[in-house]
Short mmCIF file of N, CA and C in Angstrom, two decimals:
data_model
loop_
_atom_site.label_atom_id
_atom_site.label_comp_id
_atom_site.label_asym_id
_atom_site.label_seq_id
_atom_site.Cartn_x
_atom_site.Cartn_y
_atom_site.Cartn_z
N MET E 1 113.13 -18.62 -55.48
CA MET E 1 112.99 -17.95 -54.20
C MET E 1 111.53 -17.66 -53.91
N THR E 2 110.77 -17.24 -54.91
CA THR E 2 109.35 -16.96 -54.72
C THR E 2 108.60 -18.22 -54.35
N GLY E 3 108.96 -19.36 -54.93
CA GLY E 3 108.31 -20.64 -54.60
C GLY E 3 108.56 -21.02 -53.15
N PHE E 4 109.78 -20.78 -52.68
CA PHE E 4 110.12 -21.09 -51.29
C PHE E 4 109.31 -20.21 -50.34
N PHE E 5 109.18 -18.94 -50.66
CA PHE E 5 108.44 -18.00 -49.83
C PHE E 5 106.96 -18.38 -49.78
N LEU E 6 106.40 -18.76 -50.92
CA LEU E 6 105.00 -19.18 -51.00
C LEU E 6 104.78 -20.45 -50.19
N ALA E 7 105.69 -21.40 -50.28
CA ALA E 7 105.56 -22.66 -49.53
C ALA E 7 105.64 -22.40 -48.02
N SER E 8 106.53 -21.50 -47.62
CA SER E 8 106.64 -21.21 -46.18
C SER E 8 105.37 -20.52 -45.67
N GLN E 9 104.76 -19.67 -46.48
CA GLN E 9 103.50 -19.01 -46.10
C GLN E 9 102.39 -20.04 -45.95
N ILE E 10 102.31 -20.97 -46.86
CA ILE E 10 101.28 -22.03 -46.80
C ILE E 10 101.48 -22.88 -45.55
N LEU E 11 102.72 -23.28 -45.28
CA LEU E 11 103.01 -24.08 -44.08
C LEU E 11 102.69 -23.30 -42.80
N LEU E 12 102.97 -22.01 -42.81
CA LEU E 12 102.66 -21.18 -41.64
C LEU E 12 101.16 -21.13 -41.39
N TRP E 13 100.36 -20.97 -42.44
CA TRP E 13 98.91 -20.92 -42.27
C TRP E 13 98.36 -22.28 -41.84
N ILE E 14 98.94 -23.34 -42.30
CA ILE E 14 98.52 -24.68 -41.86
C ILE E 14 98.83 -24.84 -40.37
N ALA E 15 100.03 -24.38 -39.95
CA ALA E 15 100.40 -24.46 -38.53
C ALA E 15 99.45 -23.64 -37.67
N VAL E 16 99.07 -22.44 -38.13
CA VAL E 16 98.13 -21.60 -37.38
C VAL E 16 96.77 -22.29 -37.28
N GLY E 17 96.32 -22.92 -38.36
CA GLY E 17 95.04 -23.64 -38.35
C GLY E 17 95.06 -24.80 -37.37
N VAL E 18 96.15 -25.59 -37.38
CA VAL E 18 96.28 -26.72 -36.46
C VAL E 18 96.31 -26.21 -35.01
N LEU E 19 97.05 -25.14 -34.78
CA LEU E 19 97.12 -24.56 -33.44
C LEU E 19 95.73 -24.09 -32.98
N GLY E 20 94.97 -23.49 -33.86
CA GLY E 20 93.60 -23.05 -33.53
C GLY E 20 92.72 -24.21 -33.15
N VAL E 21 92.82 -25.33 -33.88
CA VAL E 21 92.04 -26.53 -33.56
C VAL E 21 92.45 -27.07 -32.20
N LEU E 22 93.75 -27.11 -31.93
CA LEU E 22 94.23 -27.61 -30.63
C LEU E 22 93.75 -26.73 -29.47
N VAL E 23 93.78 -25.41 -29.65
CA VAL E 23 93.31 -24.50 -28.60
C VAL E 23 91.81 -24.70 -28.36
N ALA E 24 91.04 -24.87 -29.42
CA ALA E 24 89.60 -25.10 -29.27
C ALA E 24 89.34 -26.42 -28.53
N ALA E 25 90.09 -27.46 -28.86
CA ALA E 25 89.93 -28.74 -28.17
C ALA E 25 90.31 -28.63 -26.70
N LEU E 26 91.38 -27.90 -26.41
CA LEU E 26 91.80 -27.71 -25.03
C LEU E 26 90.75 -26.90 -24.26
N ALA E 27 90.20 -25.87 -24.87
CA ALA E 27 89.17 -25.07 -24.21
C ALA E 27 87.94 -25.93 -23.91
N ARG E 28 87.59 -26.81 -24.82
CA ARG E 28 86.45 -27.71 -24.59
C ARG E 28 86.72 -28.63 -23.42
N GLN E 29 87.92 -29.16 -23.33
CA GLN E 29 88.28 -30.06 -22.22
C GLN E 29 88.26 -29.33 -20.89
N VAL E 30 88.73 -28.08 -20.89
CA VAL E 30 88.69 -27.29 -19.66
C VAL E 30 87.23 -27.06 -19.24
N GLY E 31 86.37 -26.80 -20.20
CA GLY E 31 84.94 -26.62 -19.91
C GLY E 31 84.32 -27.88 -19.33
N VAL E 32 84.66 -29.03 -19.89
CA VAL E 32 84.14 -30.30 -19.38
C VAL E 32 84.64 -30.54 -17.96
N LEU E 33 85.90 -30.29 -17.72
CA LEU E 33 86.47 -30.45 -16.39
C LEU E 33 85.81 -29.50 -15.40
N HIS E 34 85.56 -28.27 -15.81
CA HIS E 34 84.92 -27.29 -14.95
C HIS E 34 83.52 -27.74 -14.54
N GLU E 35 82.77 -28.35 -15.46
CA GLU E 35 81.43 -28.84 -15.15
C GLU E 35 81.47 -29.99 -14.16
N ARG E 36 82.51 -30.81 -14.22
CA ARG E 36 82.60 -31.97 -13.33
C ARG E 36 82.98 -31.61 -11.91
N ILE E 37 83.68 -30.51 -11.74
CA ILE E 37 84.13 -30.11 -10.41
C ILE E 37 83.05 -29.26 -9.77
N ALA E 38 82.49 -29.73 -8.67
CA ALA E 38 81.45 -28.99 -7.96
C ALA E 38 82.09 -27.83 -7.20
N PRO E 39 81.37 -26.73 -7.08
CA PRO E 39 81.92 -25.63 -6.29
C PRO E 39 82.05 -26.04 -4.84
N ALA E 40 83.10 -25.59 -4.22
CA ALA E 40 83.33 -25.91 -2.81
C ALA E 40 82.87 -24.74 -1.97
N GLY E 41 81.96 -25.01 -1.08
CA GLY E 41 81.47 -23.97 -0.20
C GLY E 41 82.27 -23.95 1.09
N ALA E 42 81.81 -23.13 2.00
CA ALA E 42 82.46 -23.03 3.31
C ALA E 42 82.38 -24.38 4.00
N LEU E 43 83.48 -24.79 4.59
CA LEU E 43 83.56 -26.07 5.27
C LEU E 43 82.90 -25.97 6.63
N THR E 44 81.85 -26.76 6.83
CA THR E 44 81.19 -26.76 8.13
C THR E 44 81.82 -27.84 8.97
N LEU E 45 82.44 -27.41 10.04
CA LEU E 45 83.10 -28.33 10.95
C LEU E 45 82.09 -28.80 11.99
N HIS E 46 82.48 -29.78 12.78
CA HIS E 46 81.61 -30.21 13.87
C HIS E 46 81.37 -29.00 14.76
N GLN E 47 80.11 -28.58 14.84
CA GLN E 47 79.82 -27.35 15.55
C GLN E 47 78.74 -27.53 16.60
N LYS E 48 78.63 -26.54 17.46
CA LYS E 48 77.63 -26.55 18.52
C LYS E 48 76.27 -26.10 18.01
N VAL E 49 76.25 -25.31 16.97
CA VAL E 49 74.99 -24.79 16.42
C VAL E 49 74.84 -25.29 14.99
N ASN E 50 73.60 -25.35 14.54
CA ASN E 50 73.31 -25.79 13.19
C ASN E 50 72.51 -24.73 12.46
N VAL E 51 72.49 -24.84 11.15
CA VAL E 51 71.69 -23.94 10.34
C VAL E 51 70.23 -24.09 10.77
N GLY E 52 69.57 -22.97 10.97
CA GLY E 52 68.18 -22.97 11.42
C GLY E 52 68.04 -22.72 12.91
N ASP E 53 69.11 -22.97 13.69
CA ASP E 53 69.07 -22.71 15.13
C ASP E 53 68.99 -21.20 15.38
N LYS E 54 68.42 -20.84 16.52
CA LYS E 54 68.41 -19.45 16.95
C LYS E 54 69.84 -19.04 17.30
N ALA E 55 70.29 -17.94 16.77
CA ALA E 55 71.63 -17.45 17.09
C ALA E 55 71.63 -16.91 18.52
N PRO E 56 72.74 -17.05 19.22
CA PRO E 56 72.79 -16.47 20.57
C PRO E 56 72.61 -14.96 20.49
N GLU E 57 71.87 -14.43 21.45
CA GLU E 57 71.64 -12.98 21.50
C GLU E 57 72.52 -12.40 22.59
N MET E 58 73.30 -11.41 22.24
CA MET E 58 74.12 -10.72 23.22
C MET E 58 74.45 -9.32 22.74
N THR E 59 74.70 -8.46 23.66
CA THR E 59 75.14 -7.11 23.35
C THR E 59 76.59 -7.00 23.79
N LEU E 60 77.45 -6.62 22.85
CA LEU E 60 78.89 -6.57 23.12
C LEU E 60 79.42 -5.17 22.85
N GLU E 61 80.53 -4.87 23.49
CA GLU E 61 81.18 -3.58 23.28
C GLU E 61 82.22 -3.73 22.17
N THR E 62 82.22 -2.77 21.26
CA THR E 62 83.19 -2.78 20.16
C THR E 62 84.52 -2.23 20.65
N LEU E 63 85.55 -2.36 19.83
CA LEU E 63 86.87 -1.83 20.18
C LEU E 63 86.85 -0.33 20.42
N ASP E 64 85.93 0.37 19.76
CA ASP E 64 85.88 1.82 19.95
C ASP E 64 84.83 2.24 20.98
N GLY E 65 84.33 1.29 21.78
CA GLY E 65 83.47 1.63 22.90
C GLY E 65 81.98 1.69 22.63
N ARG E 66 81.55 1.42 21.42
CA ARG E 66 80.11 1.41 21.12
C ARG E 66 79.52 0.05 21.48
N GLN E 67 78.20 -0.05 21.52
CA GLN E 67 77.51 -1.30 21.79
C GLN E 67 76.97 -1.85 20.47
N VAL E 68 77.08 -3.16 20.28
CA VAL E 68 76.51 -3.81 19.09
C VAL E 68 75.74 -5.05 19.55
N ALA E 69 74.54 -5.19 18.99
CA ALA E 69 73.70 -6.35 19.31
C ALA E 69 74.02 -7.47 18.33
N ILE E 70 74.25 -8.65 18.86
CA ILE E 70 74.49 -9.84 18.05
C ILE E 70 73.24 -10.70 18.12
N GLY E 71 72.80 -11.21 16.97
CA GLY E 71 71.61 -12.06 16.94
C GLY E 71 70.34 -11.27 17.17
N GLY E 72 69.25 -11.99 17.37
CA GLY E 72 67.95 -11.36 17.57
C GLY E 72 67.34 -10.90 16.26
N LYS E 73 66.06 -10.57 16.31
CA LYS E 73 65.37 -10.09 15.11
C LYS E 73 65.92 -8.73 14.73
N ARG E 74 66.10 -8.55 13.44
CA ARG E 74 66.65 -7.30 12.93
C ARG E 74 65.76 -6.85 11.77
N ARG E 75 65.50 -5.57 11.69
CA ARG E 75 64.64 -5.06 10.63
C ARG E 75 65.35 -5.13 9.28
N ARG E 76 64.98 -6.07 8.48
CA ARG E 76 65.44 -6.24 7.09
C ARG E 76 66.94 -6.39 6.93
N HIS E 77 67.69 -6.63 7.99
CA HIS E 77 69.13 -6.78 7.88
C HIS E 77 69.59 -8.09 8.50
N GLY E 78 70.37 -8.83 7.73
CA GLY E 78 71.06 -9.99 8.28
C GLY E 78 72.36 -9.51 8.90
N GLN E 79 73.09 -10.46 9.46
CA GLN E 79 74.34 -10.10 10.13
C GLN E 79 75.39 -11.17 9.80
N LEU E 80 76.52 -10.74 9.30
CA LEU E 80 77.64 -11.63 9.05
C LEU E 80 78.67 -11.40 10.15
N ILE E 81 78.98 -12.45 10.88
CA ILE E 81 80.01 -12.35 11.91
C ILE E 81 81.23 -13.06 11.37
N PHE E 82 82.30 -12.31 11.17
CA PHE E 82 83.55 -12.83 10.61
C PHE E 82 84.57 -12.91 11.74
N PHE E 83 84.99 -14.13 12.06
CA PHE E 83 85.97 -14.35 13.12
C PHE E 83 87.37 -14.33 12.53
N LEU E 84 88.26 -13.56 13.15
CA LEU E 84 89.61 -13.39 12.64
C LEU E 84 90.59 -13.26 13.79
N SER E 85 91.86 -13.19 13.45
CA SER E 85 92.91 -13.02 14.44
C SER E 85 94.03 -12.19 13.82
N PRO E 86 94.70 -11.35 14.62
CA PRO E 86 95.80 -10.54 14.07
C PRO E 86 96.96 -11.38 13.55
N ASP E 87 97.13 -12.61 14.05
CA ASP E 87 98.25 -13.44 13.58
C ASP E 87 97.81 -14.53 12.61
N CYS E 88 96.66 -14.35 11.97
CA CYS E 88 96.15 -15.32 10.98
C CYS E 88 96.34 -14.73 9.58
N PRO E 89 97.31 -15.24 8.80
CA PRO E 89 97.55 -14.66 7.47
C PRO E 89 96.38 -14.84 6.51
N VAL E 90 95.65 -15.95 6.61
CA VAL E 90 94.50 -16.17 5.72
C VAL E 90 93.41 -15.15 6.05
N CYS E 91 93.24 -14.86 7.34
CA CYS E 91 92.25 -13.85 7.75
C CYS E 91 92.56 -12.51 7.07
N LYS E 92 93.83 -12.14 7.09
CA LYS E 92 94.22 -10.85 6.50
C LYS E 92 93.98 -10.82 4.99
N THR E 93 94.21 -11.95 4.32
CA THR E 93 93.97 -11.96 2.87
C THR E 93 92.48 -11.87 2.56
N LEU E 94 91.62 -12.27 3.50
CA LEU E 94 90.17 -12.22 3.26
C LEU E 94 89.55 -10.87 3.61
N LEU E 95 90.28 -10.01 4.30
CA LEU E 95 89.70 -8.73 4.71
C LEU E 95 89.24 -7.88 3.53
N PRO E 96 89.97 -7.82 2.41
CA PRO E 96 89.42 -7.07 1.26
C PRO E 96 88.12 -7.68 0.74
N VAL E 97 88.00 -9.00 0.82
CA VAL E 97 86.76 -9.68 0.39
C VAL E 97 85.62 -9.31 1.33
N VAL E 98 85.90 -9.28 2.63
CA VAL E 98 84.88 -8.90 3.61
C VAL E 98 84.45 -7.45 3.39
N ARG E 99 85.42 -6.57 3.14
CA ARG E 99 85.08 -5.16 2.86
C ARG E 99 84.22 -5.06 1.61
N SER E 100 84.59 -5.80 0.57
CA SER E 100 83.84 -5.79 -0.68
C SER E 100 82.41 -6.31 -0.47
N ALA E 101 82.28 -7.41 0.25
CA ALA E 101 80.95 -7.99 0.52
C ALA E 101 80.11 -7.03 1.34
N SER E 102 80.73 -6.35 2.30
CA SER E 102 80.01 -5.39 3.13
C SER E 102 79.46 -4.26 2.27
N GLY E 103 80.25 -3.77 1.34
CA GLY E 103 79.79 -2.70 0.46
C GLY E 103 78.72 -3.17 -0.51
N ALA E 104 78.93 -4.34 -1.11
CA ALA E 104 78.00 -4.85 -2.12
C ALA E 104 76.67 -5.28 -1.52
N GLU E 105 76.68 -5.74 -0.28
CA GLU E 105 75.47 -6.28 0.34
C GLU E 105 74.93 -5.36 1.43
N ARG E 106 75.35 -4.11 1.45
CA ARG E 106 74.97 -3.21 2.56
C ARG E 106 73.47 -3.02 2.68
N GLY E 107 72.72 -3.25 1.63
CA GLY E 107 71.26 -3.08 1.68
C GLY E 107 70.57 -4.08 2.59
N TRP E 108 71.21 -5.22 2.85
CA TRP E 108 70.56 -6.23 3.69
C TRP E 108 71.50 -6.85 4.73
N LEU E 109 72.76 -6.43 4.77
CA LEU E 109 73.73 -7.12 5.61
C LEU E 109 74.57 -6.16 6.44
N ASP E 110 74.70 -6.48 7.72
CA ASP E 110 75.63 -5.79 8.62
C ASP E 110 76.77 -6.75 8.92
N VAL E 111 78.00 -6.26 8.84
CA VAL E 111 79.17 -7.10 9.09
C VAL E 111 79.76 -6.75 10.45
N VAL E 112 80.03 -7.80 11.23
CA VAL E 112 80.67 -7.64 12.54
C VAL E 112 81.94 -8.48 12.52
N LEU E 113 83.06 -7.88 12.86
CA LEU E 113 84.31 -8.61 13.01
C LEU E 113 84.41 -9.05 14.46
N ALA E 114 84.86 -10.29 14.68
CA ALA E 114 84.89 -10.82 16.04
C ALA E 114 86.16 -11.61 16.29
N SER E 115 86.59 -11.59 17.54
CA SER E 115 87.75 -12.36 17.97
C SER E 115 87.80 -12.34 19.48
N ASP E 116 88.94 -12.72 20.02
CA ASP E 116 89.20 -12.57 21.44
C ASP E 116 90.69 -12.28 21.59
N GLY E 117 91.14 -12.06 22.80
CA GLY E 117 92.56 -11.82 23.00
C GLY E 117 92.87 -10.38 23.31
N ASP E 118 94.10 -9.99 22.99
CA ASP E 118 94.66 -8.69 23.33
C ASP E 118 94.02 -7.57 22.51
N ALA E 119 93.33 -6.66 23.19
CA ALA E 119 92.65 -5.56 22.50
C ALA E 119 93.62 -4.67 21.74
N ALA E 120 94.81 -4.45 22.28
CA ALA E 120 95.79 -3.58 21.61
C ALA E 120 96.20 -4.17 20.26
N ALA E 121 96.40 -5.48 20.21
CA ALA E 121 96.78 -6.13 18.94
C ALA E 121 95.65 -6.00 17.92
N HIS E 122 94.41 -6.11 18.37
CA HIS E 122 93.28 -5.97 17.45
C HIS E 122 93.11 -4.53 16.99
N ARG E 123 93.38 -3.58 17.86
CA ARG E 123 93.32 -2.18 17.44
C ARG E 123 94.37 -1.89 16.37
N ARG E 124 95.58 -2.45 16.55
CA ARG E 124 96.64 -2.27 15.54
C ARG E 124 96.21 -2.89 14.21
N LEU E 125 95.60 -4.09 14.27
CA LEU E 125 95.11 -4.73 13.04
C LEU E 125 94.04 -3.86 12.37
N ALA E 126 93.11 -3.35 13.16
CA ALA E 126 92.04 -2.51 12.62
C ALA E 126 92.61 -1.27 11.93
N MET E 127 93.61 -0.66 12.53
CA MET E 127 94.23 0.53 11.92
C MET E 127 95.01 0.17 10.67
N ALA E 128 95.79 -0.91 10.74
CA ALA E 128 96.63 -1.31 9.60
C ALA E 128 95.80 -1.75 8.39
N GLU E 129 94.67 -2.38 8.65
CA GLU E 129 93.86 -2.93 7.56
C GLU E 129 92.66 -2.05 7.19
N GLY E 130 92.53 -0.90 7.82
CA GLY E 130 91.43 0.01 7.49
C GLY E 130 90.07 -0.54 7.89
N LEU E 131 89.97 -1.08 9.09
CA LEU E 131 88.73 -1.71 9.55
C LEU E 131 87.95 -0.84 10.53
N THR E 132 88.31 0.42 10.62
CA THR E 132 87.70 1.27 11.64
C THR E 132 86.21 1.50 11.39
N GLY E 133 85.71 1.29 10.20
CA GLY E 133 84.28 1.46 9.92
C GLY E 133 83.43 0.27 10.31
N PHE E 134 84.05 -0.82 10.74
CA PHE E 134 83.31 -2.03 11.10
C PHE E 134 83.11 -2.11 12.61
N ASP E 135 82.01 -2.76 13.00
CA ASP E 135 81.87 -3.14 14.40
C ASP E 135 82.85 -4.28 14.63
N TYR E 136 83.72 -4.14 15.61
CA TYR E 136 84.79 -5.12 15.87
C TYR E 136 84.71 -5.44 17.36
N VAL E 137 84.34 -6.67 17.67
CA VAL E 137 84.13 -7.06 19.07
C VAL E 137 85.13 -8.14 19.49
N LEU E 138 85.45 -8.13 20.77
CA LEU E 138 86.29 -9.17 21.36
C LEU E 138 85.44 -9.91 22.39
N SER E 139 85.15 -11.19 22.10
CA SER E 139 84.31 -11.96 23.01
C SER E 139 84.60 -13.44 22.83
N GLU E 140 85.24 -14.02 23.82
CA GLU E 140 85.47 -15.46 23.79
C GLU E 140 84.14 -16.21 23.86
N GLU E 141 83.19 -15.66 24.62
CA GLU E 141 81.88 -16.29 24.77
C GLU E 141 81.15 -16.39 23.43
N LEU E 142 81.24 -15.35 22.60
CA LEU E 142 80.59 -15.37 21.29
C LEU E 142 81.16 -16.50 20.44
N GLY E 143 82.49 -16.62 20.38
CA GLY E 143 83.11 -17.68 19.61
C GLY E 143 82.72 -19.07 20.11
N ARG E 144 82.71 -19.23 21.43
CA ARG E 144 82.33 -20.54 22.00
C ARG E 144 80.88 -20.88 21.71
N SER E 145 80.00 -19.88 21.86
CA SER E 145 78.57 -20.15 21.67
C SER E 145 78.24 -20.49 20.22
N LEU E 146 79.08 -20.06 19.28
CA LEU E 146 78.86 -20.39 17.86
C LEU E 146 79.73 -21.55 17.39
N GLY E 147 80.49 -22.15 18.29
CA GLY E 147 81.29 -23.33 17.95
C GLY E 147 82.48 -23.05 17.06
N VAL E 148 83.06 -21.88 17.16
CA VAL E 148 84.21 -21.52 16.32
C VAL E 148 85.44 -22.23 16.87
N SER E 149 86.08 -23.07 16.01
CA SER E 149 87.27 -23.79 16.45
C SER E 149 88.50 -23.46 15.60
N LYS E 150 88.29 -22.98 14.39
CA LYS E 150 89.39 -22.63 13.49
C LYS E 150 89.06 -21.31 12.82
N LEU E 151 90.10 -20.62 12.38
CA LEU E 151 89.92 -19.33 11.72
C LEU E 151 90.47 -19.38 10.31
N PRO E 152 89.97 -18.56 9.44
CA PRO E 152 88.85 -17.63 9.55
C PRO E 152 87.51 -18.38 9.46
N TYR E 153 86.56 -17.93 10.23
CA TYR E 153 85.26 -18.58 10.34
C TYR E 153 84.20 -17.50 10.19
N ALA E 154 83.08 -17.83 9.59
CA ALA E 154 82.02 -16.85 9.42
C ALA E 154 80.67 -17.48 9.72
N VAL E 155 79.79 -16.68 10.30
CA VAL E 155 78.44 -17.11 10.61
C VAL E 155 77.49 -16.05 10.04
N LEU E 156 76.53 -16.49 9.25
CA LEU E 156 75.54 -15.60 8.67
C LEU E 156 74.23 -15.79 9.43
N ILE E 157 73.75 -14.72 10.03
CA ILE E 157 72.51 -14.74 10.79
C ILE E 157 71.45 -14.00 9.98
N ASP E 158 70.28 -14.61 9.80
CA ASP E 158 69.25 -13.97 8.99
C ASP E 158 68.49 -12.91 9.79
N GLU E 159 67.53 -12.28 9.13
CA GLU E 159 66.78 -11.18 9.71
C GLU E 159 65.95 -11.60 10.92
N GLU E 160 65.62 -12.89 11.00
CA GLU E 160 64.82 -13.41 12.11
C GLU E 160 65.67 -13.82 13.30
N GLY E 161 66.99 -13.72 13.17
CA GLY E 161 67.88 -14.09 14.26
C GLY E 161 68.28 -15.55 14.26
N ASN E 162 68.07 -16.23 13.13
CA ASN E 162 68.44 -17.64 12.99
C ASN E 162 69.75 -17.78 12.23
N ILE E 163 70.48 -18.86 12.50
CA ILE E 163 71.70 -19.14 11.75
C ILE E 163 71.29 -19.53 10.33
N ALA E 164 71.73 -18.75 9.35
CA ALA E 164 71.40 -19.03 7.95
C ALA E 164 72.46 -19.92 7.30
N SER E 165 73.72 -19.71 7.64
CA SER E 165 74.82 -20.54 7.13
C SER E 165 76.06 -20.21 7.96
N LEU E 166 77.01 -21.12 7.93
CA LEU E 166 78.23 -20.92 8.71
C LEU E 166 79.31 -21.84 8.21
N GLY E 167 80.55 -21.52 8.52
CA GLY E 167 81.63 -22.41 8.16
C GLY E 167 82.98 -21.73 8.11
N LEU E 168 83.99 -22.57 7.92
CA LEU E 168 85.36 -22.12 7.75
C LEU E 168 85.46 -21.50 6.37
N VAL E 169 85.99 -20.29 6.27
CA VAL E 169 86.08 -19.59 4.98
C VAL E 169 87.54 -19.26 4.69
N ASN E 170 88.08 -19.90 3.67
CA ASN E 170 89.48 -19.70 3.32
C ASN E 170 89.68 -18.85 2.07
N ASN E 171 88.59 -18.54 1.36
CA ASN E 171 88.71 -17.75 0.15
C ASN E 171 87.38 -17.07 -0.18
N ARG E 172 87.38 -16.28 -1.23
CA ARG E 172 86.17 -15.54 -1.64
C ARG E 172 85.00 -16.48 -1.92
N GLU E 173 85.27 -17.59 -2.57
CA GLU E 173 84.19 -18.51 -2.92
C GLU E 173 83.53 -19.08 -1.67
N HIS E 174 84.32 -19.38 -0.65
CA HIS E 174 83.75 -19.89 0.59
C HIS E 174 82.83 -18.85 1.23
N LEU E 175 83.28 -17.61 1.26
CA LEU E 175 82.46 -16.56 1.86
C LEU E 175 81.17 -16.36 1.06
N GLU E 176 81.30 -16.31 -0.26
CA GLU E 176 80.11 -16.12 -1.09
C GLU E 176 79.17 -17.31 -1.00
N SER E 177 79.70 -18.50 -0.71
CA SER E 177 78.84 -19.67 -0.58
C SER E 177 77.90 -19.55 0.61
N LEU E 178 78.28 -18.79 1.63
CA LEU E 178 77.38 -18.56 2.77
C LEU E 178 76.14 -17.79 2.31
N PHE E 179 76.33 -16.78 1.47
CA PHE E 179 75.20 -16.00 0.95
C PHE E 179 74.34 -16.87 0.04
N GLU E 180 75.00 -17.68 -0.78
CA GLU E 180 74.30 -18.56 -1.70
C GLU E 180 73.47 -19.59 -0.94
N ALA E 181 74.04 -20.16 0.12
CA ALA E 181 73.32 -21.15 0.93
C ALA E 181 72.10 -20.51 1.57
N LYS E 182 72.23 -19.28 2.07
CA LYS E 182 71.10 -18.58 2.67
C LYS E 182 70.00 -18.37 1.64
N GLU E 183 70.41 -17.92 0.46
CA GLU E 183 69.44 -17.64 -0.60
C GLU E 183 68.68 -18.89 -1.02
N ARG E 184 69.38 -20.01 -1.06
CA ARG E 184 68.76 -21.27 -1.49
C ARG E 184 68.13 -22.05 -0.34
N ARG E 185 68.23 -21.50 0.86
CA ARG E 185 67.65 -22.09 2.06
C ARG E 185 68.17 -23.51 2.32
N VAL E 186 69.48 -23.64 2.24
CA VAL E 186 70.14 -24.92 2.55
C VAL E 186 71.26 -24.65 3.55
N ALA E 187 71.72 -25.73 4.20
CA ALA E 187 72.78 -25.59 5.19
C ALA E 187 74.11 -25.25 4.52
N SER E 188 74.35 -25.81 3.32
CA SER E 188 75.60 -25.57 2.63
C SER E 188 75.40 -25.80 1.14
N ILE E 189 76.36 -25.33 0.36
CA ILE E 189 76.31 -25.55 -1.08
C ILE E 189 76.40 -27.05 -1.38
N GLN E 190 77.17 -27.79 -0.58
CA GLN E 190 77.28 -29.24 -0.78
C GLN E 190 75.91 -29.90 -0.64
N GLU E 191 75.12 -29.45 0.34
CA GLU E 191 73.78 -30.02 0.52
C GLU E 191 72.91 -29.71 -0.69
N TYR E 192 73.01 -28.50 -1.22
CA TYR E 192 72.25 -28.11 -2.39
C TYR E 192 72.61 -29.00 -3.60
N LEU E 193 73.91 -29.24 -3.79
CA LEU E 193 74.34 -30.06 -4.91
C LEU E 193 73.93 -31.52 -4.73
N ALA E 194 73.92 -32.00 -3.50
CA ALA E 194 73.51 -33.38 -3.25
C ALA E 194 72.04 -33.58 -3.56
N ARG E 195 71.23 -32.54 -3.34
CA ARG E 195 69.79 -32.62 -3.65
C ARG E 195 69.55 -32.68 -5.15
N GLY E 196 70.44 -31.94 -5.89
CA GLY E 196 70.29 -31.68 -7.30
C GLY E 196 70.15 -32.81 -8.18
#
């Protein structure tokens, strides 16, 4: 009986060793695969404006009646304009990311939520999602002037009033790629990787 118990212990340790080697090999393969896959940035669709263009300057009224300036030179603050809709489920899933980015980047970034349509529906969205602290504007002209055709869409305007980056943003990585593109002074992460 003792011999059987000893043999089973030896076989168990051999199995654990083989399993450890297999896990290490699998982890290495995942690492290799991760290196081969380039990060996907915000998708830039055929647009009316390009990175480096002067952003349109306009003063718009927010849902709560205040005035907010879009574009133009700003003292040490860029501006992220996030286009959304009350009936866009992807937009709603990105709102926590937008809130997080607003808090993390507040030292240099002002966030403006933008859309068009029924003001009452947008007020309900703002209340339901806790967006009352954001400037929230309704302007079809703003969307048209920035070439917004699909949602959720974001445009990052730098401190000088120029378009720093823009694109369709479907997840956190897409939104963060706008900041990364601005920092690296490229139109998109794809352009940066193509240079590399």
